[in-house]
Amino acid sequence: MSRLKANDLHVGLGDRKVLDGVSLDLQPGELVGLLGPNASGKTTLLRALANLIEPIRGEVLLDNDAIVGLTPRNRARRLAYLEQGASSEWPLPVARLVALGRAPYLGVWGRPTVEDEAAVTRVLERCEVLHLAERSSTALSGGERARVMLARAMVTGAPVLLADEPVSHLDPYHQLRIMAVIRRHADEGGSAIAALHDLTLATRFCDRIILLLNGKIAAEGPPTEILTAECLARVFSIDATLVDQNGALHVVQHGPIERTEPDPEPDPSDGAS
């Protein structure tokens, strides 16, 4: 299983510095929740970790290998990136769309092997979309599409998964199903970072939380240590409390706290995160 590490990442987009000295260490078996207000740099951080954005300074290491030095095929076998709102513009059958994730393993002629086909079936089952295998990818509901795109990312077999808001705009049922799949990936020895907005989901599924604020890590650690009233007030400007209800932790939001500073400018990479 792979270890992902970032050292002192500085990223600028346009004339704005979006990440300012971010370091992290993702261990096998971990699911880390990446939280923060809009424009805090979450998407930019994930894209930098996936080598989709070149940092001004700093480095990203995958098992002590500089990610910038890996071939695209090697990198794709070791790290999967699920972009925010991922979808397909082409009416491919779901099974074929998911099979595109096996591209790093295909030979010169691009023909899938029995092993590739088995991997596709396995991940369709895991993401509970096997019954959609022949349906057009453009005829899916929001929840179905989210699970199919997660399947395409996971079929690579990459041990490291980076997921940018994988449950945004989904109903509670599908949010829980998606998070359960990512949690299982970590439990089986993989690792994942998921950018999230739902504080209670992060508390329920994540081993560790990283809070970003203005491009810097504001706090990091287990959910019970990080999601304190003081920290939530400082990072999110909300009055909130972490409550234990029959062994399940919930973040109860009581209301906003008036900000003394204006909202930050949108993140140029996606306009939100």
XYZ file of C-alpha atoms in Angstrom, residues 23 40 54 61 68 128 141 144 157-158 181 201 204 248:
14
model
C 2.197 19.696 4.377
C -10.110 27.675 1.386
C 2.311 22.526 -10.535
C 5.870 12.184 -2.818
C 6.279 14.815 -10.984
C -23.777 -1.133 -6.245
C -29.702 9.867 -11.727
C -26.206 6.612 -9.835
C -6.832 -0.494 -8.356
C -4.811 2.522 -7.209
C -17.399 2.502 -0.257
C -20.329 12.682 7.661
C -18.675 9.410 11.194
C -22.786 8.300 17.159
